[in-house]
CSV table of C-alpha atoms in Angstrom, one decimal:
chain,number,residue,atom,x,y,z
A,1,MET,CA,-19.9,27.9,5.5
A,2,ASN,CA,-21.2,31.4,6.3
A,3,THR,CA,-20.3,34.6,4.4
A,4,LEU,CA,-18.1,36.0,7.2
A,5,MET,CA,-15.9,32.9,7.1
A,6,MET,CA,-15.4,33.2,3.4
A,7,PHE,CA,-14.2,36.8,3.9
A,8,LEU,CA,-11.8,35.9,6.7
A,9,PRO,CA,-8.6,35.9,4.5
A,10,ILE,CA,-9.6,39.4,3.3
A,11,LEU,CA,-10.2,40.6,6.8
A,12,ALA,CA,-6.9,39.1,7.8
A,13,TYR,CA,-5.2,40.9,5.0
A,14,LEU,CA,-6.6,44.2,6.3
A,15,SER,CA,-5.7,43.4,9.8
A,16,GLY,CA,-2.1,42.5,8.8
A,17,SER,CA,-1.9,45.7,6.7
A,18,LEU,CA,-2.3,48.0,9.7
A,19,PRO,CA,1.3,49.6,9.6
A,20,PHE,CA,1.8,50.1,13.3
A,21,SER,CA,5.6,50.7,13.0
A,22,ILE,CA,5.0,53.4,10.5
A,23,TRP,CA,2.2,55.1,12.6
A,24,VAL,CA,4.1,54.8,15.9
A,25,THR,CA,7.4,56.1,14.6
A,26,ARG,CA,5.7,59.0,12.7
A,27,TYR,CA,3.8,59.9,15.9
A,28,VAL,CA,6.8,59.7,18.2
A,29,LYS,CA,9.5,61.1,16.0
A,30,GLY,CA,7.9,62.5,12.9
A,31,VAL,CA,9.9,60.3,10.6
A,32,ASP,CA,9.2,57.3,8.3
A,33,VAL,CA,10.4,54.1,10.0
A,34,ARG,CA,11.4,52.8,6.5
A,35,ASP,CA,14.1,55.5,6.2
A,36,ALA,CA,16.3,53.6,8.6
A,37,GLY,CA,18.2,50.3,8.6
A,38,SER,CA,16.7,47.7,6.3
A,39,GLY,CA,14.2,50.1,4.8
A,40,HIS,CA,11.3,48.0,6.0
A,41,ALA,CA,8.5,48.7,8.4
A,42,THR,CA,9.8,46.5,11.2
A,43,THR,CA,10.2,46.3,15.0
A,44,THR,CA,14.0,46.6,14.7
A,45,ASN,CA,13.7,49.8,12.6
A,46,THR,CA,11.2,51.2,15.2
A,47,ILE,CA,13.8,50.5,17.9
A,48,ARG,CA,16.4,52.5,15.9
A,49,GLN,CA,14.0,55.4,15.3
A,50,ALA,CA,12.0,55.5,18.5
A,51,GLY,CA,13.6,53.3,21.1
A,52,PHE,CA,13.0,49.9,22.8
A,53,GLY,CA,9.7,50.8,24.5
A,54,TRP,CA,8.0,51.8,21.3
A,55,GLY,CA,9.6,48.9,19.5
A,56,ALA,CA,8.1,46.5,22.1
A,57,LEU,CA,4.7,48.0,21.6
A,58,VAL,CA,5.0,47.6,17.8
A,59,LEU,CA,6.1,44.0,18.3
A,60,ALA,CA,3.1,43.2,20.4
A,61,LEU,CA,0.7,44.9,17.9
A,62,ASP,CA,2.3,43.1,15.0
A,63,ILE,CA,1.9,39.7,16.8
A,64,ALA,CA,-1.8,40.6,17.5
A,65,LYS,CA,-2.4,41.3,13.8
A,66,GLY,CA,-1.7,37.6,13.1
A,67,PHE,CA,-3.2,36.3,16.3
A,68,LEU,CA,-6.7,37.8,16.2
A,69,PRO,CA,-7.8,36.8,12.7
A,70,VAL,CA,-6.6,33.2,13.2
A,71,TRP,CA,-8.2,33.1,16.7
A,72,LEU,CA,-11.5,34.3,15.1
A,73,ALA,CA,-11.3,31.7,12.3
A,74,LEU,CA,-10.7,29.0,14.9
A,75,ARG,CA,-13.7,30.2,17.0
A,76,LEU,CA,-15.9,30.2,14.0
A,77,GLY,CA,-15.0,26.6,13.2
A,78,GLY,CA,-13.2,27.2,10.0
A,79,GLU,CA,-11.7,24.4,8.0
A,80,PRO,CA,-7.9,24.0,8.2
A,81,TRP,CA,-7.4,25.3,4.7
A,82,LEU,CA,-9.4,28.4,5.5
A,83,ILE,CA,-7.5,29.0,8.7
A,84,ALA,CA,-4.2,28.6,6.8
A,85,LEU,CA,-5.4,31.1,4.2
A,86,THR,CA,-6.4,33.5,6.9
A,87,ALA,CA,-3.0,33.3,8.5
A,88,ALA,CA,-1.3,33.8,5.1
A,89,GLY,CA,-3.6,36.8,4.5
A,90,ALA,CA,-2.4,38.5,7.7
A,91,VAL,CA,1.2,37.9,6.8
A,92,ILE,CA,0.8,39.2,3.3
A,93,GLY,CA,-1.0,42.3,4.6
A,94,HIS,CA,2.0,43.0,6.9
A,95,CYS,CA,4.5,42.6,4.1
A,96,TRP,CA,2.6,44.4,1.4
A,97,THR,CA,0.3,46.8,3.3
A,98,VAL,CA,-2.5,48.5,1.4
A,99,PHE,CA,-2.2,51.5,3.8
A,100,ALA,CA,1.4,52.3,3.0
A,101,GLN,CA,2.0,52.0,-0.7
A,102,PHE,CA,2.5,48.2,-0.3
A,103,ARG,CA,5.8,48.8,1.5
A,104,GLY,CA,5.5,47.0,4.8
A,105,GLY,CA,7.5,44.8,7.1
A,106,MET,CA,8.9,41.3,6.8
A,107,GLY,CA,6.0,39.3,8.4
A,108,LEU,CA,7.8,37.3,11.1
A,109,ALA,CA,5.9,38.7,14.1
A,110,THR,CA,2.5,38.4,12.4
A,111,PHE,CA,3.4,34.9,11.3
A,112,GLY,CA,4.3,34.1,14.9
A,113,GLY,CA,1.0,35.6,16.1
A,114,ALA,CA,-0.9,33.3,13.8
A,115,LEU,CA,0.9,30.2,15.1
A,116,LEU,CA,0.4,31.4,18.7
A,117,ALA,CA,-3.3,31.5,18.2
A,118,VAL,CA,-3.3,27.8,17.4
A,119,ASN,CA,-0.6,26.3,19.5
A,120,TRP,CA,1.9,28.0,21.8
A,121,PHE,CA,4.3,25.1,21.4
A,122,ALA,CA,4.3,25.6,17.6
A,123,PHE,CA,5.2,29.2,18.2
A,124,VAL,CA,8.2,28.2,20.4
A,125,ILE,CA,9.4,25.6,17.9
A,126,GLY,CA,9.2,28.1,15.1
A,127,LEU,CA,11.1,30.7,17.0
A,128,GLY,CA,13.7,28.2,18.1
A,129,LEU,CA,14.2,27.1,14.4
A,130,LEU,CA,14.7,30.7,13.3
A,131,LEU,CA,17.3,31.3,16.1
A,132,LEU,CA,19.1,28.1,15.4
A,133,LEU,CA,19.3,28.8,11.6
A,134,THR,CA,20.4,32.3,12.3
A,135,LEU,CA,23.3,31.0,14.5
A,136,ILE,CA,24.2,28.5,11.8
A,137,VAL,CA,24.1,30.7,8.6
A,138,HIS,CA,25.1,34.0,10.3
A,139,HIS,CA,22.6,35.9,8.2
A,140,GLY,CA,19.2,36.9,9.3
A,141,ALA,CA,17.4,37.1,6.0
A,142,ARG,CA,18.8,33.8,4.7
A,143,ALA,CA,17.9,32.2,8.0
A,144,SER,CA,14.4,33.5,7.6
A,145,VAL,CA,14.1,32.1,4.1
A,146,PHE,CA,15.2,28.7,5.3
A,147,THR,CA,12.9,28.9,8.3
A,148,GLY,CA,9.9,29.7,6.0
A,149,LEU,CA,10.7,26.6,3.8
A,150,LEU,CA,11.6,24.2,6.6
A,151,ILE,CA,9.1,25.0,9.4
A,152,ALA,CA,6.2,22.9,7.9
A,153,PRO,CA,8.4,19.8,7.4
A,154,VAL,CA,9.8,20.2,10.9
A,155,PHE,CA,6.3,20.4,12.4
A,156,TRP,CA,5.3,17.3,10.5
A,157,LEU,CA,8.4,15.4,11.7
A,158,ILE,CA,7.8,16.3,15.4
A,159,GLY,CA,4.1,15.4,15.2
A,160,LEU,CA,2.5,18.9,14.8
A,161,ARG,CA,0.3,17.8,11.9
A,162,GLY,CA,-2.9,19.8,12.6
A,163,VAL,CA,-3.9,23.3,11.7
A,164,GLU,CA,-0.5,24.6,12.9
A,165,MET,CA,1.3,22.7,10.1
A,166,TRP,CA,-1.0,24.2,7.4
A,167,ILE,CA,-0.3,27.7,8.8
A,168,ALA,CA,3.4,26.9,8.8
A,169,LEU,CA,3.2,25.9,5.2
A,170,SER,CA,1.1,28.9,3.9
A,171,GLY,CA,2.7,31.5,6.1
A,172,GLY,CA,6.2,30.0,5.8
A,173,LEU,CA,6.1,30.3,2.0
A,174,VAL,CA,5.2,34.0,2.2
A,175,ILE,CA,8.0,34.6,4.7
A,176,ALA,CA,10.5,32.8,2.5
A,177,PHE,CA,9.5,34.8,-0.6
A,178,ARG,CA,9.5,38.1,1.4
A,179,PHE,CA,13.0,37.6,2.8
A,180,LEU,CA,14.5,36.8,-0.6
A,181,THR,CA,14.6,40.6,-1.1
A,182,ASP,CA,17.3,40.8,1.6
A,183,TRP,CA,19.2,37.7,0.6
A,184,ASN,CA,22.4,39.7,-0.2
A,185,ARG,CA,22.2,42.3,2.6
A,186,LYS,CA,25.2,42.7,4.8
A,187,TYR,CA,24.8,42.6,8.5
A,188,ARG,CA,26.7,44.0,11.5
A,189,GLU,CA,24.5,42.9,14.4
A,190,LEU,CA,22.3,39.9,13.6
A,191,TRP,CA,19.8,40.5,16.4
A,192,LEU,CA,19.2,44.1,15.4
A,193,ASP,CA,19.6,43.6,11.7
A,194,ARG,CA,22.0,46.5,11.1
A,195,GLU,CA,24.0,47.0,7.9
A,196,LYS,CA,27.8,47.0,8.0
A,197,ARG,CA,29.3,50.4,7.7
């Protein structure tokens, strides 16, 4: 295993740490995206502060933060455990970014990007699981915790037992832990994650 491959999780952390929602919102509106809504550096808060177009840009960039390191790890022939650690590193970087006082986002888009780099079907199944659980429990954060815990077992049950399952396990645990901070938040609009007034 070459030196670059050993540093992939660290490089992934730095990639995930790029706080695009903070930078974009500060550039467009001159405000901190974390001052709105949930208080996190997320696409939904970017939409609130800067509009849908800028939010869509942030979403694409956050997906890319997870996609590119995992894609690189795959191309370099990394072992499944190393690819899984690389994916987890990107998600951890997004959640606890070194470039913004370790106050980042929630990691879902970056986690999705990591899955997408390996298997588009795994990405679709993961998204479907999140939406289904959100409809069942009527609470975005709790649905995300359950998704993080259940996504790897679901992959195993439907036969997705390759690298995507190990990414689901490592990244899913990070997602579950991250969303525990919002377990008791109140919501008005689930899709936009707004607090009740």
